[in-house]
């Protein structure tokens, strides 16, 4: 008899975003004329930049003309796209062979799909609080998940100890939800640990474009990472592609485990399980990595960074401790007076109509913390930040 994948039964219900939208809908039904201010979203709000839009239009026109029409594209990526990504890494002195770059339709898809490369008996290590996909994708694949807790004691940047149990290590830097970013020395510790153990790091670099200090944007800026890491990245937050969908994954050619080459295995996986990514989108991706594209996308990132500054200023004025905000679009604040994160959510929604994200939704060690996002509208962000300052100050 056919048996369904019983691992689905091991997933915990994800109450976070469902719980938020249910509470907001109930509030709005009771107060239909009251505007709400959203600092909870992880989605971008600015439109795609001009050069990307122009390229998308041109690529659509290519598809209307027999002379330029493109059918299936190569499964691992159009060579020009793979070269464009390698060129982007070269700007930071990271040398990649374009054949080490694989196009994808976004980081979420890859975070789950990449698990095909590893035997389900190899446990995963997730630093918590964490983006929920790491845990859920691992559980669906039947993998045991170990946790390494982050907190104020390690500035939300946990490091491996000799007794850390890990074969597959998820690292996210800059981090969602904490906004914390590893420095070179800290990432070197992870790389050395992974090489010693024969583990593989899955490095989620979805927020690298928000880094402004001297922090690594890529795990491959760290010596010896090529023998122990895979990098998963996306144009979602870099260039506003959340609804357009495009990303890339880097697997070095020397990455091998047990005599098997992971780059070669991923070619086999992609050529079996995909038929490539849209020609139109890859053309737009190539435009992102031109000088013009990289300059234009900074304009949107600067808007988000200004939002982050507005939020941080309000928290400073209220005497609230927080992490992130400088190298990431997220600000991770301690709830005032030791409040629980859902209680603080209720307080903000009901008293000042501001919506944020309770830290508990990112894992139990997120309890007592709260995520504010800088992806919203600048005017709404200013109003929301001032309201948070006032309520937190009044609450003291
Ligand atoms: N990784 C992290 C840490 C994220 O926060 C997100 C989205 O919010 C993703 C990956 C998924 O990005 P994508 O839109 O490329 O699927």
Short mmCIF file of C-alpha atoms and ligand atoms in Angstrom, two decimals:
data_model
loop_
_atom_site.label_atom_id
_atom_site.label_comp_id
_atom_site.label_asym_id
_atom_site.label_seq_id
_atom_site.Cartn_x
_atom_site.Cartn_y
_atom_site.Cartn_z
CA UNK A 1 0.00 0.00 0.00
CA UNK A 2 1.21 3.52 -0.81
CA UNK A 3 2.60 5.26 2.26
CA UNK A 4 2.77 9.07 2.46
CA UNK A 5 5.92 10.75 3.78
CA UNK A 6 5.36 10.33 7.51
CA UNK A 7 7.94 13.05 8.27
CA UNK A 8 5.22 15.63 7.64
CA UNK A 9 3.69 14.42 10.86
CA UNK A 10 6.83 15.60 12.69
CA UNK A 11 6.45 19.23 11.61
CA UNK A 12 5.33 21.69 14.25
CA UNK A 13 2.40 23.87 13.26
CA UNK A 14 3.71 27.19 12.03
CA UNK A 15 1.64 29.66 13.97
CA UNK A 16 3.81 32.71 13.35
CA UNK A 17 2.56 34.46 10.21
CA UNK A 18 -0.85 32.82 10.37
CA UNK A 19 -1.18 33.96 13.99
CA UNK A 20 -0.15 37.50 13.10
CA UNK A 21 -2.57 37.84 10.18
CA UNK A 22 -5.41 36.39 12.27
CA UNK A 23 -4.84 38.91 15.07
CA UNK A 24 -4.47 41.83 12.64
CA UNK A 25 -7.63 40.83 10.73
CA UNK A 26 -9.59 40.61 14.00
CA UNK A 27 -8.32 44.05 15.08
CA UNK A 28 -9.19 45.60 11.72
CA UNK A 29 -12.66 44.07 11.74
CA UNK A 30 -13.30 45.76 15.09
CA UNK A 31 -11.60 49.05 14.13
CA UNK A 32 -12.24 49.44 10.39
CA UNK A 33 -11.19 53.11 10.29
CA UNK A 34 -7.94 52.74 12.20
CA UNK A 35 -4.81 52.56 9.98
CA UNK A 36 -2.20 49.96 10.94
CA UNK A 37 1.56 50.40 10.47
CA UNK A 38 3.42 47.34 9.28
CA UNK A 39 6.94 46.70 10.53
CA UNK A 40 6.45 42.96 10.37
CA UNK A 41 7.01 42.19 6.74
CA UNK A 42 9.97 40.29 5.34
CA UNK A 43 8.95 41.28 1.82
CA UNK A 44 10.36 44.24 -0.10
CA UNK A 45 8.13 47.19 -1.02
CA UNK A 46 10.16 49.14 -3.62
CA UNK A 47 9.70 48.44 -7.36
CA UNK A 48 12.39 46.83 -9.52
CA UNK A 49 15.05 49.26 -10.71
CA UNK A 50 14.92 50.81 -14.20
CA UNK A 51 17.61 48.76 -15.90
CA UNK A 52 15.94 45.53 -14.75
CA UNK A 53 12.53 46.64 -16.02
CA UNK A 54 14.02 47.69 -19.36
CA UNK A 55 15.79 44.35 -19.72
CA UNK A 56 12.64 42.42 -18.82
CA UNK A 57 10.73 44.25 -21.58
CA UNK A 58 13.51 43.57 -24.09
CA UNK A 59 13.63 39.89 -23.14
CA UNK A 60 9.86 39.58 -23.60
CA UNK A 61 10.26 41.13 -27.05
CA UNK A 62 13.00 38.57 -27.83
CA UNK A 63 10.45 35.85 -27.19
CA UNK A 64 8.06 37.44 -29.74
CA UNK A 65 10.54 37.19 -32.60
CA UNK A 66 11.55 33.93 -34.29
CA UNK A 67 15.11 35.24 -34.71
CA UNK A 68 15.66 35.80 -30.98
CA UNK A 69 13.17 33.35 -29.45
CA UNK A 70 14.63 31.06 -26.77
CA UNK A 71 13.17 27.72 -25.74
CA UNK A 72 14.60 25.66 -22.88
CA UNK A 73 17.62 27.22 -21.23
CA UNK A 74 20.51 25.13 -19.82
CA UNK A 75 19.36 23.56 -16.54
CA UNK A 76 22.26 24.93 -14.48
CA UNK A 77 21.94 28.45 -15.90
CA UNK A 78 22.55 30.48 -19.05
CA UNK A 79 26.36 30.85 -19.34
CA UNK A 80 26.10 34.68 -19.32
CA UNK A 81 24.13 34.58 -16.06
CA UNK A 82 26.65 32.25 -14.42
CA UNK A 83 29.46 34.52 -15.65
CA UNK A 84 27.66 37.61 -14.33
CA UNK A 85 27.39 36.09 -10.83
CA UNK A 86 31.08 35.04 -10.94
CA UNK A 87 31.87 38.64 -11.94
CA UNK A 88 29.93 39.92 -8.93
CA UNK A 89 32.04 37.72 -6.62
CA UNK A 90 35.24 38.86 -8.37
CA UNK A 91 34.46 42.41 -7.20
CA UNK A 92 35.23 41.09 -3.70
CA UNK A 93 38.25 39.10 -4.85
CA UNK A 94 36.44 35.77 -4.72
CA UNK A 95 37.34 33.69 -7.76
CA UNK A 96 34.59 31.39 -8.98
CA UNK A 97 34.46 29.30 -12.11
CA UNK A 98 31.08 30.14 -13.71
CA UNK A 99 30.43 26.36 -13.68
CA UNK A 100 30.34 26.60 -9.88
CA UNK A 101 27.30 28.93 -10.07
CA UNK A 102 23.85 27.34 -10.46
CA UNK A 103 20.80 29.44 -11.27
CA UNK A 104 17.74 28.94 -9.07
CA UNK A 105 14.29 30.34 -8.64
CA UNK A 106 15.17 31.63 -5.18
CA UNK A 107 16.80 30.71 -1.92
CA UNK A 108 13.77 29.04 -0.33
CA UNK A 109 13.52 26.48 -3.08
CA UNK A 110 17.22 25.72 -2.87
CA UNK A 111 17.35 25.44 0.93
CA UNK A 112 15.06 22.45 0.64
CA UNK A 113 16.20 21.00 -2.68
CA UNK A 114 19.89 20.99 -1.76
CA UNK A 115 19.19 18.36 0.90
CA UNK A 116 19.01 15.86 -1.97
CA UNK A 117 22.83 15.88 -1.87
CA UNK A 118 23.04 14.44 1.64
CA UNK A 119 21.99 11.22 3.25
CA UNK A 120 19.04 11.72 5.58
CA UNK A 121 20.99 10.08 8.41
CA UNK A 122 23.31 13.12 8.63
CA UNK A 123 21.91 15.49 11.24
CA UNK A 124 21.50 19.22 10.59
CA UNK A 125 22.59 21.96 12.93
CA UNK A 126 20.46 25.10 13.02
CA UNK A 127 21.44 28.20 14.97
CA UNK A 128 18.35 29.58 16.63
CA UNK A 129 16.43 31.90 16.36
CA UNK A 130 16.24 30.99 12.69
CA UNK A 131 14.42 31.39 9.42
CA UNK A 132 11.87 28.55 9.71
CA UNK A 133 12.66 26.86 6.35
CA UNK A 134 15.90 25.27 7.61
CA UNK A 135 14.17 23.22 10.24
CA UNK A 136 11.07 22.34 8.27
CA UNK A 137 12.93 21.33 5.08
CA UNK A 138 15.24 19.12 7.15
CA UNK A 139 12.34 17.45 8.96
CA UNK A 140 10.46 16.79 5.72
CA UNK A 141 13.62 15.08 4.43
CA UNK A 142 13.65 12.88 7.56
CA UNK A 143 16.72 14.53 9.04
CA UNK A 144 17.41 14.99 12.75
CA UNK A 145 17.85 18.64 13.68
CA UNK A 146 20.16 19.83 16.47
CA UNK A 147 20.04 23.40 17.67
CA UNK A 148 22.69 25.87 18.74
CA UNK A 149 21.15 28.72 20.66
CA UNK A 150 21.96 32.34 19.98
CA UNK A 151 21.33 35.03 22.56
CA UNK A 152 22.60 38.28 24.03
CA UNK A 153 25.56 36.40 25.60
CA UNK A 154 27.03 35.62 22.20
CA UNK A 155 25.53 38.70 20.49
CA UNK A 156 23.29 36.29 18.56
CA UNK A 157 26.39 34.89 16.80
CA UNK A 158 26.95 31.39 18.21
CA UNK A 159 30.19 29.56 17.45
CA UNK A 160 30.94 25.82 17.39
CA UNK A 161 32.44 24.05 20.39
CA UNK A 162 34.39 20.79 20.26
CA UNK A 163 31.26 18.89 21.32
CA UNK A 164 28.96 20.51 18.73
CA UNK A 165 27.15 17.75 16.83
CA UNK A 166 26.79 18.71 13.19
CA UNK A 167 27.10 17.26 9.72
CA UNK A 168 25.09 19.85 7.81
CA UNK A 169 25.38 23.33 9.26
CA UNK A 170 22.95 26.08 8.36
CA UNK A 171 24.43 29.55 8.81
CA UNK A 172 22.65 32.77 7.89
CA UNK A 173 24.66 35.99 7.92
CA UNK A 174 23.42 38.70 7.99
CA UNK A 175 20.79 36.89 9.97
CA UNK A 176 17.04 36.76 9.71
CA UNK A 177 15.58 37.48 12.25
CA UNK A 178 18.37 38.93 14.43
CA UNK A 179 20.22 41.09 11.88
CA UNK A 180 23.51 39.86 13.41
CA UNK A 181 26.45 39.42 11.03
CA UNK A 182 29.52 37.20 11.49
CA UNK A 183 32.96 38.76 11.11
CA UNK A 184 35.84 37.06 9.28
CA UNK A 185 37.41 35.54 12.37
CA UNK A 186 34.09 34.04 13.49
CA UNK A 187 33.33 32.57 10.08
CA UNK A 188 36.86 31.18 9.97
CA UNK A 189 36.05 29.28 13.17
CA UNK A 190 33.00 27.74 11.49
CA UNK A 191 34.99 26.87 8.35
CA UNK A 192 37.82 25.26 10.34
CA UNK A 193 35.29 23.33 12.41
CA UNK A 194 33.47 22.08 9.30
CA UNK A 195 36.70 21.04 7.56
CA UNK A 196 37.88 19.21 10.69
CA UNK A 197 34.62 17.35 11.06
CA UNK A 198 33.94 16.72 7.38
CA UNK A 199 30.72 18.70 7.78
CA UNK A 200 29.24 20.97 5.10
CA UNK A 201 28.06 24.52 5.77
CA UNK A 202 24.94 25.69 3.93
CA UNK A 203 25.55 29.42 3.97
CA UNK A 204 22.45 31.53 3.43
CA UNK A 205 23.61 34.91 2.10
CA UNK A 206 20.16 36.28 1.22
CA UNK A 207 20.90 39.60 2.98
CA UNK A 208 24.54 40.12 1.91
CA UNK A 209 23.70 43.29 -0.03
CA UNK A 210 22.80 45.04 3.24
CA UNK A 211 26.30 44.73 4.72
CA UNK A 212 28.00 48.09 5.13
CA UNK A 213 30.96 47.32 7.39
CA UNK A 214 34.01 45.11 6.80
CA UNK A 215 32.16 41.79 7.11
CA UNK A 216 32.28 38.90 4.65
CA UNK A 217 29.44 38.96 2.11
CA UNK A 218 30.25 35.41 1.09
CA UNK A 219 31.56 32.38 2.96
CA UNK A 220 34.03 32.02 0.08
CA UNK A 221 35.87 35.12 1.31
CA UNK A 222 37.10 32.82 4.10
CA UNK A 223 40.22 30.71 3.40
CA UNK A 224 39.49 26.96 3.07
CA UNK A 225 35.72 27.46 2.65
CA UNK A 226 35.85 25.87 -0.78
CA UNK A 227 36.28 22.44 0.76
CA UNK A 228 33.37 22.72 3.19
CA UNK A 229 30.66 25.15 2.02
CA UNK A 230 27.76 25.71 -0.31
CA UNK A 231 26.37 29.22 -0.62
CA UNK A 232 22.71 29.88 -1.29
CA UNK A 233 21.75 33.35 -2.40
CA UNK A 234 18.91 35.17 -4.03
CA UNK A 235 18.06 38.41 -5.80
CA UNK A 236 14.94 38.75 -3.62
CA UNK A 237 16.34 41.19 -1.09
CA UNK A 238 19.37 42.29 -3.14
CA UNK A 239 17.33 43.56 -6.06
CA UNK A 240 13.66 43.31 -5.10
CA UNK A 241 13.00 40.00 -6.88
CA UNK A 242 10.71 38.49 -4.22
CA UNK A 243 7.83 38.33 -6.69
CA UNK A 244 10.01 37.97 -9.79
CA UNK A 245 11.98 34.95 -8.43
CA UNK A 246 15.64 34.40 -9.21
CA UNK A 247 18.58 33.19 -7.19
CA UNK A 248 21.81 31.26 -7.39
CA UNK A 249 23.73 28.59 -5.52
CA UNK A 250 27.51 28.23 -5.46
CA UNK A 251 29.08 24.77 -5.14
CA UNK A 252 32.88 24.69 -5.49
CA UNK A 253 34.34 22.00 -7.70
CA UNK A 254 36.65 20.73 -4.95
CA UNK A 255 33.79 20.08 -2.52
CA UNK A 256 33.76 16.31 -2.03
CA UNK A 257 32.51 13.95 0.63
CA UNK A 258 33.14 10.23 0.75
CA UNK A 259 34.68 10.33 -2.74
CA UNK A 260 31.64 11.99 -4.28
CA UNK A 261 31.80 15.42 -5.91
CA UNK A 262 28.96 17.68 -4.82
CA UNK A 263 29.20 20.02 -7.81
CA UNK A 264 28.87 17.06 -10.20
CA UNK A 265 26.01 15.63 -8.12
CA UNK A 266 24.15 18.95 -8.28
CA UNK A 267 24.52 19.07 -12.09
CA UNK A 268 22.94 15.62 -12.16
CA UNK A 269 20.20 16.77 -9.78
CA UNK A 270 19.33 19.92 -11.75
CA UNK A 271 19.38 18.18 -15.12
CA UNK A 272 17.02 15.56 -13.68
CA UNK A 273 14.66 17.70 -11.61
CA UNK A 274 14.50 21.01 -13.49
CA UNK A 275 14.30 22.25 -17.05
CA UNK A 276 16.04 25.53 -16.37
CA UNK A 277 14.87 28.94 -15.25
CA UNK A 278 13.08 31.41 -17.51
CA UNK A 279 15.27 33.11 -20.13
CA UNK A 280 13.48 36.40 -19.37
CA UNK A 281 14.40 36.28 -15.68
CA UNK A 282 17.99 35.30 -16.25
CA UNK A 283 18.39 38.24 -18.64
CA UNK A 284 17.07 40.49 -15.86
CA UNK A 285 19.53 38.86 -13.45
CA UNK A 286 22.41 39.63 -15.81
CA UNK A 287 21.25 43.28 -15.80
CA UNK A 288 21.34 43.32 -11.97
CA UNK A 289 25.05 42.52 -11.98
CA UNK A 290 26.06 45.27 -14.43
CA UNK A 291 27.60 48.49 -13.04
CA UNK A 292 24.32 50.27 -13.79
CA UNK A 293 22.21 47.58 -12.11
CA UNK A 294 24.35 47.44 -8.97
CA UNK A 295 24.23 51.23 -8.70
CA UNK A 296 20.47 51.41 -9.17
CA UNK A 297 19.64 48.68 -6.68
CA UNK A 298 21.58 50.60 -4.03
CA UNK A 299 18.95 53.35 -4.25
CA UNK A 300 16.30 50.96 -2.94
CA UNK A 301 18.62 49.51 -0.31
CA UNK A 302 19.35 53.05 0.90
CA UNK A 303 15.61 53.64 1.41
CA UNK A 304 15.42 50.52 3.60
CA UNK A 305 18.57 51.53 5.45
CA UNK A 306 17.10 54.94 6.20
CA UNK A 307 14.01 53.17 7.58
CA UNK A 308 16.29 51.08 9.78
CA UNK A 309 18.01 54.23 11.06
CA UNK A 310 14.63 55.75 11.94
CA UNK A 311 13.67 52.64 13.91
CA UNK A 312 17.04 52.41 15.68
CA UNK A 313 16.88 56.10 16.63
CA UNK A 314 13.47 55.56 18.23
CA UNK A 315 14.74 52.52 20.15
CA UNK A 316 17.82 54.44 21.30
CA UNK A 317 15.56 57.24 22.53
CA UNK A 318 13.45 54.70 24.41
CA UNK A 319 16.52 53.05 25.96
CA UNK A 320 15.75 49.68 24.39
CA UNK A 321 18.51 47.18 23.62
CA UNK A 322 18.57 45.86 20.07
CA UNK A 323 20.74 44.00 17.56
CA UNK A 324 20.99 44.26 13.76
CA UNK A 325 19.70 47.18 11.72
CA UNK A 326 23.10 48.26 10.41
CA UNK A 327 24.06 45.35 8.17
CA UNK A 328 20.61 43.86 7.75
CA UNK A 329 17.03 45.00 7.12
CA UNK A 330 15.94 43.61 10.50
CA UNK A 331 16.14 45.06 13.98
CA UNK A 332 15.90 42.55 16.79
CA UNK A 333 14.83 44.29 19.97
CA UNK A 334 14.48 43.09 23.54
CA UNK A 335 10.85 43.37 24.59
CA UNK A 336 10.48 46.06 27.25
CA UNK A 337 10.26 45.09 30.93
CA UNK A 338 10.85 41.42 30.18
CA UNK A 339 7.55 41.10 28.31
CA UNK A 340 6.83 37.96 26.33
CA UNK A 341 7.00 38.51 22.59
CA UNK A 342 3.31 37.78 21.83
CA UNK A 343 2.27 40.08 24.70
CA UNK A 344 4.38 42.85 23.21
CA UNK A 345 2.82 42.12 19.81
CA UNK A 346 -0.66 42.54 21.34
CA UNK A 347 0.36 45.74 23.10
CA UNK A 348 1.72 47.33 19.92
CA UNK A 349 -1.26 46.26 17.81
CA UNK A 350 -3.96 47.23 20.26
CA UNK A 351 -2.46 50.42 21.67
CA UNK A 352 -0.51 51.97 18.78
CA UNK A 353 -1.58 49.93 15.73
CA UNK A 354 1.98 48.83 14.90
CA UNK A 355 2.63 45.32 13.64
CA UNK A 356 5.91 43.54 14.26
CA UNK A 357 6.97 39.90 14.52
CA UNK A 358 7.17 38.06 17.86
CA UNK A 359 10.61 36.52 18.35
CA UNK A 360 9.18 33.32 19.78
CA UNK A 361 8.01 32.43 16.26
CA UNK A 362 11.66 31.93 15.23
CA UNK A 363 12.36 29.35 17.92
CA UNK A 364 12.05 29.14 21.67
CA UNK A 365 15.18 31.21 22.33
CA UNK A 366 13.53 34.07 20.42
CA UNK A 367 11.14 34.48 23.35
CA UNK A 368 11.44 37.93 24.90
CA UNK A 369 12.58 39.47 21.61
CA UNK A 370 10.78 41.11 18.73
CA UNK A 371 11.65 41.63 15.05
CA UNK A 372 11.09 44.96 13.33
CA UNK A 373 11.57 45.16 9.56
CA UNK A 374 12.86 48.10 7.54
CA UNK A 375 11.21 46.96 4.31
CA UNK A 376 8.10 49.12 4.77
CA UNK A 377 6.99 52.47 3.46
CA UNK A 378 9.21 55.31 4.82
CA UNK A 379 6.31 57.49 6.04
CA UNK A 380 4.60 54.56 7.77
CA UNK A 381 7.94 53.55 9.29
CA UNK A 382 8.44 57.04 10.77
CA UNK A 383 4.97 57.00 12.33
CA UNK A 384 5.40 53.45 13.62
CA UNK A 385 8.85 54.16 15.11
CA UNK A 386 7.56 57.21 16.96
CA UNK A 387 4.60 55.24 18.28
CA UNK A 388 6.89 52.48 19.54
CA UNK A 389 9.12 55.06 21.24
CA UNK A 390 6.14 56.64 22.96
CA UNK A 391 4.50 53.45 24.18
CA UNK A 392 7.74 51.93 25.42
CA UNK A 393 8.68 55.14 27.22
CA UNK A 394 5.20 55.50 28.74
CA UNK A 395 5.36 51.87 29.79
CA UNK A 396 8.48 52.46 31.92
N1 LIG B 1 16.72 32.96 3.49
C1 LIG B 1 16.35 33.87 4.39
C2 LIG B 1 17.16 34.05 5.62
C3 LIG B 1 15.19 34.62 4.19
O1 LIG B 1 14.81 35.52 5.11
C4 LIG B 1 14.43 34.42 3.01
C5 LIG B 1 13.19 35.17 2.77
O2 LIG B 1 12.71 35.96 3.53
C6 LIG B 1 14.86 33.47 2.12
C7 LIG B 1 16.01 32.76 2.38
C8 LIG B 1 14.07 33.15 0.89
O3 LIG B 1 14.33 34.00 -0.13
P1 LIG B 1 13.74 33.74 -1.58
O4 LIG B 1 12.76 34.84 -1.83
O5 LIG B 1 14.93 33.81 -2.47
O6 LIG B 1 13.10 32.41 -1.62
#
